[in-house]
Amino acid sequence: MNKTITATQANWRDYLELCKPKVVALLMLTAIIGMCLATPGWVPFNALVFGSLGIAACAASAAVINHLVDQRIDQVMSRTNKRPIPQGKIDNNQAIIFAALLGLSGICLLVWLVNSLTAWLTLASLIGYAVVYTMFLKRATPQNIVIGGLAGAAPPLLGWTAVTNQLEPNSLLLVLIIFAWTPPHFWALAIHRKKEYAAVNIPMLPVTHGESYTKLHILLYTIILLLVTVMPFLTGMSGLLYLVSALVLGMRFIYWTVVLYKDSVPHAAIKTFKFSITYLMLLFVALLVDHYMPINLSI
């Protein structure tokens, strides 16, 4: 049976899948919360609507480029071999045009209707993920996630600058949180998919240094993450509600990394990976709720 599907059979769902909507949704949650944290009141209309659309379009463009560059890998890995490009539903030219339209429309929205600082930072983030990480770092070093994670950590900063048009210390603190979260998040998945990464010669840490080494570093990074997440309280950016939430969520994350390190639960790697997504969502929601509390609790 011929599994090749012609490009003419592509529909809107295939193009949506190229955009990695679940990933973009998580990024946009952090971006919108970054907007909210940047102001004591309501987020300005232009920043909220056009800033969100512009950042989302550029994030989707980077995702499409990732699909293009990784199509050889995607054909081999069971997690990705059903994607539209490996399946032949969308060809390279269509994907390139789609990525270009998304990226250009996103940057134009930000330049014309938000501010140039956010546009330039968004463009830098797009290039950092789609070009520097996907095309080079991913295949060059087992520290690819650590180095390339900065691009994926940018959305709350972009949301912040969409409102303020300024780089401010608290906005960079939000970047630091996601930057510290990225290695334990992705290395847990890399352990789960170790054989597949090895088969396509991608030097993920579990492939190059082994699972025990990777598990130890996941645990160490998660401890660092817990310490980093306390900083918004220490700087006065957030109050007691956030602090308690950060400590509870952080200890739960550490619990899962210890489970993974000891290999005491079946499928611990993928369970740790899934919890890390929930962790980040709840942490940023805690930042948001704390920010808009009528009474700012503090010690």
GROMACS .gro file of C-alpha atoms in nm:
model
  299
    1MET     CA    1   0.000   0.000   0.000
    2ASN     CA    2   0.142   0.339  -0.097
    3LYS     CA    3   0.153   0.568   0.205
    4THR     CA    4   0.252   0.877   0.008
    5ILE     CA    5  -0.013   1.147   0.020
    6THR     CA    6  -0.014   1.420  -0.240
    7ALA     CA    7   0.029   1.780  -0.132
    8THR     CA    8  -0.310   1.870  -0.280
    9GLN     CA    9  -0.476   1.673  -0.002
   10ALA     CA   10  -0.351   1.910   0.265
   11ASN     CA   11  -0.619   2.093   0.464
   12TRP     CA   12  -0.621   2.364   0.727
   13ARG     CA   13  -0.556   2.111   1.002
   14ASP     CA   14  -0.227   2.015   0.839
   15TYR     CA   15  -0.114   2.376   0.824
   16LEU     CA   16  -0.226   2.424   1.183
   17GLU     CA   17  -0.018   2.123   1.287
   18LEU     CA   18   0.288   2.280   1.124
   19CYS     CA   19   0.245   2.570   1.366
   20LYS     CA   20   0.276   2.342   1.672
   21PRO     CA   21  -0.038   2.493   1.827
   22LYS     CA   22   0.007   2.335   2.172
   23VAL     CA   23   0.361   2.471   2.201
   24VAL     CA   24   0.256   2.813   2.073
   25ALA     CA   25  -0.038   2.816   2.317
   26LEU     CA   26   0.199   2.764   2.613
   27LEU     CA   27   0.432   3.033   2.481
   28MET     CA   28   0.141   3.274   2.441
   29LEU     CA   29   0.022   3.206   2.795
   30THR     CA   30   0.359   3.323   2.923
   31ALA     CA   31   0.362   3.619   2.681
   32ILE     CA   32   0.017   3.742   2.785
   33ILE     CA   33   0.101   3.701   3.152
   34GLY     CA   34   0.419   3.899   3.083
   35MET     CA   35   0.194   4.176   2.947
   36CYS     CA   36  -0.022   4.168   3.260
   37LEU     CA   37   0.276   4.179   3.495
   38ALA     CA   38   0.415   4.481   3.312
   39THR     CA   39   0.127   4.705   3.420
   40PRO     CA   40  -0.071   4.747   3.743
   41GLY     CA   41  -0.393   4.790   3.548
   42TRP     CA   42  -0.545   4.647   3.232
   43VAL     CA   43  -0.323   4.565   2.938
   44PRO     CA   44  -0.357   4.823   2.656
   45PHE     CA   45  -0.568   4.701   2.364
   46ASN     CA   46  -0.294   4.725   2.100
   47ALA     CA   47  -0.046   4.531   2.310
   48LEU     CA   48  -0.294   4.261   2.405
   49VAL     CA   49  -0.449   4.199   2.064
   50PHE     CA   50  -0.188   4.294   1.806
   51GLY     CA   51   0.105   4.205   2.031
   52SER     CA   52  -0.039   3.860   2.092
   53LEU     CA   53  -0.115   3.805   1.723
   54GLY     CA   54   0.230   3.922   1.615
   55ILE     CA   55   0.419   3.713   1.870
   56ALA     CA   56   0.203   3.407   1.797
   57ALA     CA   57   0.252   3.440   1.420
   58CYS     CA   58   0.630   3.456   1.459
   59ALA     CA   59   0.632   3.162   1.699
   60ALA     CA   60   0.425   2.965   1.448
   61SER     CA   61   0.665   3.065   1.169
   62ALA     CA   62   0.959   2.930   1.371
   63ALA     CA   63   0.765   2.608   1.427
   64VAL     CA   64   0.706   2.564   1.052
   65ILE     CA   65   1.078   2.615   0.983
   66ASN     CA   66   1.151   2.355   1.251
   67HIS     CA   67   0.925   2.108   1.065
   68LEU     CA   68   1.108   2.185   0.741
   69VAL     CA   69   1.459   2.145   0.877
   70ASP     CA   70   1.378   1.835   1.081
   71GLN     CA   71   1.179   1.645   0.820
   72ARG     CA   72   1.448   1.376   0.778
   73ILE     CA   73   1.451   1.322   1.153
   74ASP     CA   74   1.072   1.333   1.170
   75GLN     CA   75   1.044   1.049   0.919
   76VAL     CA   76   1.235   0.817   1.154
   77MET     CA   77   1.097   0.914   1.496
   78SER     CA   78   0.764   0.759   1.593
   79ARG     CA   79   0.663   1.077   1.778
   80THR     CA   80   0.688   1.285   1.461
   81ASN     CA   81   0.652   1.061   1.155
   82LYS     CA   82   0.283   1.149   1.117
   83ARG     CA   83   0.357   1.519   1.069
   84PRO     CA   84   0.233   1.677   0.743
   85ILE     CA   85   0.571   1.712   0.569
   86PRO     CA   86   0.695   1.353   0.629
   87GLN     CA   87   0.351   1.231   0.524
   88GLY     CA   88   0.377   1.426   0.198
   89LYS     CA   89   0.068   1.635   0.265
   90ILE     CA   90   0.262   1.962   0.241
   91ASP     CA   91   0.572   2.004   0.026
   92ASN     CA   92   0.879   2.214   0.104
   93ASN     CA   93   0.780   2.509  -0.114
   94GLN     CA   94   0.437   2.534   0.044
   95ALA     CA   95   0.591   2.518   0.393
   96ILE     CA   96   0.849   2.786   0.309
   97ILE     CA   97   0.582   3.023   0.176
   98PHE     CA   98   0.363   2.956   0.480
   99ALA     CA   99   0.651   3.024   0.721
  100ALA     CA  100   0.743   3.344   0.538
  101LEU     CA  101   0.385   3.473   0.541
  102LEU     CA  102   0.350   3.402   0.913
  103GLY     CA  103   0.683   3.561   1.001
  104LEU     CA  104   0.638   3.871   0.787
  105SER     CA  105   0.281   3.931   0.900
  106GLY     CA  106   0.384   3.891   1.263
  107ILE     CA  107   0.675   4.134   1.238
  108CYS     CA  108   0.465   4.387   1.045
  109LEU     CA  109   0.193   4.378   1.310
  110LEU     CA  110   0.446   4.439   1.583
  111VAL     CA  111   0.627   4.721   1.401
  112TRP     CA  112   0.315   4.909   1.290
  113LEU     CA  113   0.074   4.847   1.576
  114VAL     CA  114   0.287   4.769   1.885
  115ASN     CA  115   0.649   4.890   1.894
  116SER     CA  116   0.980   4.834   1.720
  117LEU     CA  117   1.158   4.698   2.029
  118THR     CA  118   0.914   4.409   2.056
  119ALA     CA  119   0.940   4.347   1.680
  120TRP     CA  120   1.321   4.328   1.688
  121LEU     CA  121   1.325   4.105   1.996
  122THR     CA  122   1.064   3.877   1.839
  123LEU     CA  123   1.267   3.855   1.520
  124ALA     CA  124   1.578   3.771   1.721
  125SER     CA  125   1.384   3.499   1.903
  126LEU     CA  126   1.256   3.356   1.573
  127ILE     CA  127   1.606   3.346   1.427
  128GLY     CA  128   1.747   3.205   1.749
  129TYR     CA  129   1.508   2.911   1.751
  130ALA     CA  130   1.455   2.843   1.380
  131VAL     CA  131   1.811   2.905   1.260
  132VAL     CA  132   2.064   2.899   1.545
  133TYR     CA  133   1.906   2.616   1.744
  134THR     CA  134   1.724   2.406   1.482
  135MET     CA  135   1.981   2.429   1.202
  136PHE     CA  136   2.304   2.430   1.403
  137LEU     CA  137   2.300   2.376   1.779
  138LYS     CA  138   2.061   2.081   1.775
  139ARG     CA  139   2.309   1.880   1.569
  140ALA     CA  140   2.630   2.026   1.711
  141THR     CA  141   2.635   1.983   2.090
  142PRO     CA  142   2.460   1.795   2.373
  143GLN     CA  143   2.419   2.136   2.536
  144ASN     CA  144   2.188   2.237   2.251
  145ILE     CA  145   1.886   2.272   2.481
  146VAL     CA  146   2.073   2.483   2.735
  147ILE     CA  147   2.216   2.725   2.478
  148GLY     CA  148   1.917   2.731   2.247
  149GLY     CA  149   1.670   2.756   2.533
  150LEU     CA  150   1.712   3.133   2.548
  151ALA     CA  151   1.506   3.178   2.231
  152GLY     CA  152   1.221   2.973   2.374
  153ALA     CA  153   1.237   3.171   2.698
  154ALA     CA  154   1.166   3.506   2.529
  155PRO     CA  155   0.781   3.521   2.513
  156PRO     CA  156   0.718   3.679   2.859
  157LEU     CA  157   0.983   3.939   2.777
  158LEU     CA  158   0.811   4.008   2.444
  159GLY     CA  159   0.478   4.046   2.618
  160TRP     CA  160   0.635   4.284   2.871
  161THR     CA  161   0.800   4.506   2.608
  162ALA     CA  162   0.477   4.511   2.405
  163VAL     CA  163   0.328   4.703   2.698
  164THR     CA  164   0.623   4.910   2.823
  165ASN     CA  165   0.852   4.943   2.518
  166GLN     CA  166   1.139   4.894   2.764
  167LEU     CA  167   1.374   4.621   2.883
  168GLU     CA  168   1.329   4.599   3.261
  169PRO     CA  169   1.487   4.370   3.524
  170ASN     CA  170   1.163   4.192   3.617
  171SER     CA  171   1.097   4.104   3.254
  172LEU     CA  172   1.440   3.943   3.233
  173LEU     CA  173   1.361   3.749   3.550
  174LEU     CA  174   1.067   3.588   3.371
  175VAL     CA  175   1.304   3.487   3.092
  176LEU     CA  176   1.540   3.336   3.348
  177ILE     CA  177   1.261   3.119   3.490
  178ILE     CA  178   1.182   2.961   3.152
  179PHE     CA  179   1.552   2.938   3.067
  180ALA     CA  180   1.612   2.732   3.384
  181TRP     CA  181   1.298   2.524   3.321
  182THR     CA  182   1.387   2.421   2.965
  183PRO     CA  183   1.671   2.169   3.027
  184PRO     CA  184   1.488   1.947   3.280
  185HIS     CA  185   1.173   1.972   3.070
  186PHE     CA  186   1.332   1.865   2.744
  187TRP     CA  187   1.595   1.623   2.880
  188ALA     CA  188   1.314   1.419   3.038
  189LEU     CA  189   1.163   1.380   2.690
  190ALA     CA  190   1.507   1.308   2.545
  191ILE     CA  191   1.549   1.017   2.788
  192HIS     CA  192   1.210   0.881   2.685
  193ARG     CA  193   1.309   0.910   2.317
  194LYS     CA  194   1.677   0.826   2.357
  195LYS     CA  195   1.687   0.543   2.100
  196GLU     CA  196   1.515   0.754   1.838
  197TYR     CA  197   1.754   1.047   1.886
  198ALA     CA  198   2.047   0.806   1.862
  199ALA     CA  199   1.907   0.658   1.541
  200VAL     CA  200   1.904   1.001   1.372
  201ASN     CA  201   2.243   1.111   1.514
  202ILE     CA  202   2.111   1.399   1.724
  203PRO     CA  203   2.354   1.447   2.017
  204MET     CA  204   2.101   1.483   2.297
  205LEU     CA  205   2.253   1.452   2.643
  206PRO     CA  206   2.119   1.100   2.716
  207VAL     CA  207   2.271   0.980   2.387
  208THR     CA  208   2.615   1.133   2.439
  209HIS     CA  209   2.654   1.106   2.819
  210GLY     CA  210   2.409   0.837   2.924
  211GLU     CA  211   2.086   0.835   3.119
  212SER     CA  212   2.237   0.846   3.470
  213TYR     CA  213   2.435   1.159   3.388
  214THR     CA  214   2.128   1.321   3.233
  215LYS     CA  215   1.902   1.232   3.526
  216LEU     CA  216   2.148   1.390   3.770
  217HIS     CA  217   2.156   1.709   3.564
  218ILE     CA  218   1.776   1.716   3.544
  219LEU     CA  219   1.765   1.704   3.923
  220LEU     CA  220   2.031   1.974   3.961
  221TYR     CA  221   1.863   2.206   3.711
  222THR     CA  222   1.529   2.159   3.885
  223ILE     CA  223   1.686   2.267   4.215
  224ILE     CA  224   1.828   2.572   4.039
  225LEU     CA  225   1.483   2.636   3.892
  226LEU     CA  226   1.327   2.631   4.239
  227LEU     CA  227   1.578   2.892   4.358
  228VAL     CA  228   1.520   3.108   4.051
  229THR     CA  229   1.141   3.100   4.095
  230VAL     CA  230   1.176   3.246   4.445
  231MET     CA  231   1.338   3.560   4.302
  232PRO     CA  232   1.014   3.737   4.194
  233PHE     CA  233   0.913   3.737   4.561
  234LEU     CA  234   1.255   3.851   4.680
  235THR     CA  235   1.257   4.143   4.435
  236GLY     CA  236   0.907   4.253   4.537
  237MET     CA  237   0.760   4.166   4.199
  238SER     CA  238   0.522   3.912   4.356
  239GLY     CA  239   0.371   3.840   4.696
  240LEU     CA  240   0.317   3.553   4.935
  241LEU     CA  241   0.060   3.369   4.725
  242TYR     CA  242   0.311   3.335   4.443
  243LEU     CA  243   0.590   3.234   4.682
  244VAL     CA  244   0.385   2.952   4.831
  245SER     CA  245   0.279   2.837   4.485
  246ALA     CA  246   0.638   2.844   4.354
  247LEU     CA  247   0.764   2.641   4.651
  248VAL     CA  248   0.486   2.382   4.631
  249LEU     CA  249   0.516   2.342   4.255
  250GLY     CA  250   0.894   2.340   4.273
  251MET     CA  251   0.902   2.067   4.538
  252ARG     CA  252   0.660   1.863   4.331
  253PHE     CA  253   0.886   1.900   4.028
  254ILE     CA  254   1.186   1.795   4.237
  255TYR     CA  255   0.986   1.493   4.355
  256TRP     CA  256   0.939   1.382   3.996
  257THR     CA  257   1.305   1.435   3.912
  258VAL     CA  258   1.403   1.223   4.214
  259VAL     CA  259   1.160   0.953   4.096
  260LEU     CA  260   1.324   0.974   3.755
  261TYR     CA  261   1.675   0.964   3.905
  262LYS     CA  262   1.593   0.652   4.108
  263ASP     CA  263   1.386   0.502   3.825
  264SER     CA  264   1.130   0.405   4.088
  265VAL     CA  265   0.818   0.447   3.874
  266PRO     CA  266   0.751   0.297   3.528
  267HIS     CA  267   0.777   0.551   3.245
  268ALA     CA  268   0.912   0.813   3.486
  269ALA     CA  269   1.076   1.015   3.208
  270ILE     CA  270   0.760   1.089   3.012
  271LYS     CA  271   0.565   1.150   3.334
  272THR     CA  272   0.828   1.402   3.443
  273PHE     CA  273   0.810   1.567   3.103
  274LYS     CA  274   0.431   1.597   3.119
  275PHE     CA  275   0.439   1.735   3.472
  276SER     CA  276   0.694   1.997   3.367
  277ILE     CA  277   0.438   2.144   3.124
  278THR     CA  278   0.172   2.158   3.393
  279TYR     CA  279   0.428   2.309   3.629
  280LEU     CA  280   0.511   2.600   3.401
  281MET     CA  281   0.146   2.675   3.329
  282LEU     CA  282   0.051   2.678   3.697
  283LEU     CA  283   0.357   2.881   3.795
  284PHE     CA  284   0.271   3.161   3.551
  285VAL     CA  285  -0.096   3.148   3.647
  286ALA     CA  286   0.018   3.194   4.009
  287LEU     CA  287   0.217   3.500   3.901
  288LEU     CA  288  -0.095   3.638   3.733
  289VAL     CA  289  -0.335   3.571   4.022
  290ASP     CA  290  -0.090   3.715   4.273
  291HIS     CA  291  -0.044   4.026   4.058
  292TYR     CA  292  -0.417   4.105   4.048
  293MET     CA  293  -0.500   4.018   4.409
  294PRO     CA  294  -0.685   4.307   4.578
  295ILE     CA  295  -0.449   4.283   4.873
  296ASN     CA  296  -0.085   4.198   4.801
  297LEU     CA  297   0.013   3.951   5.067
  298SER     CA  298   0.370   3.970   5.190
  299ILE     CA  299   0.581   3.852   5.482
   0.00000   0.00000   0.00000
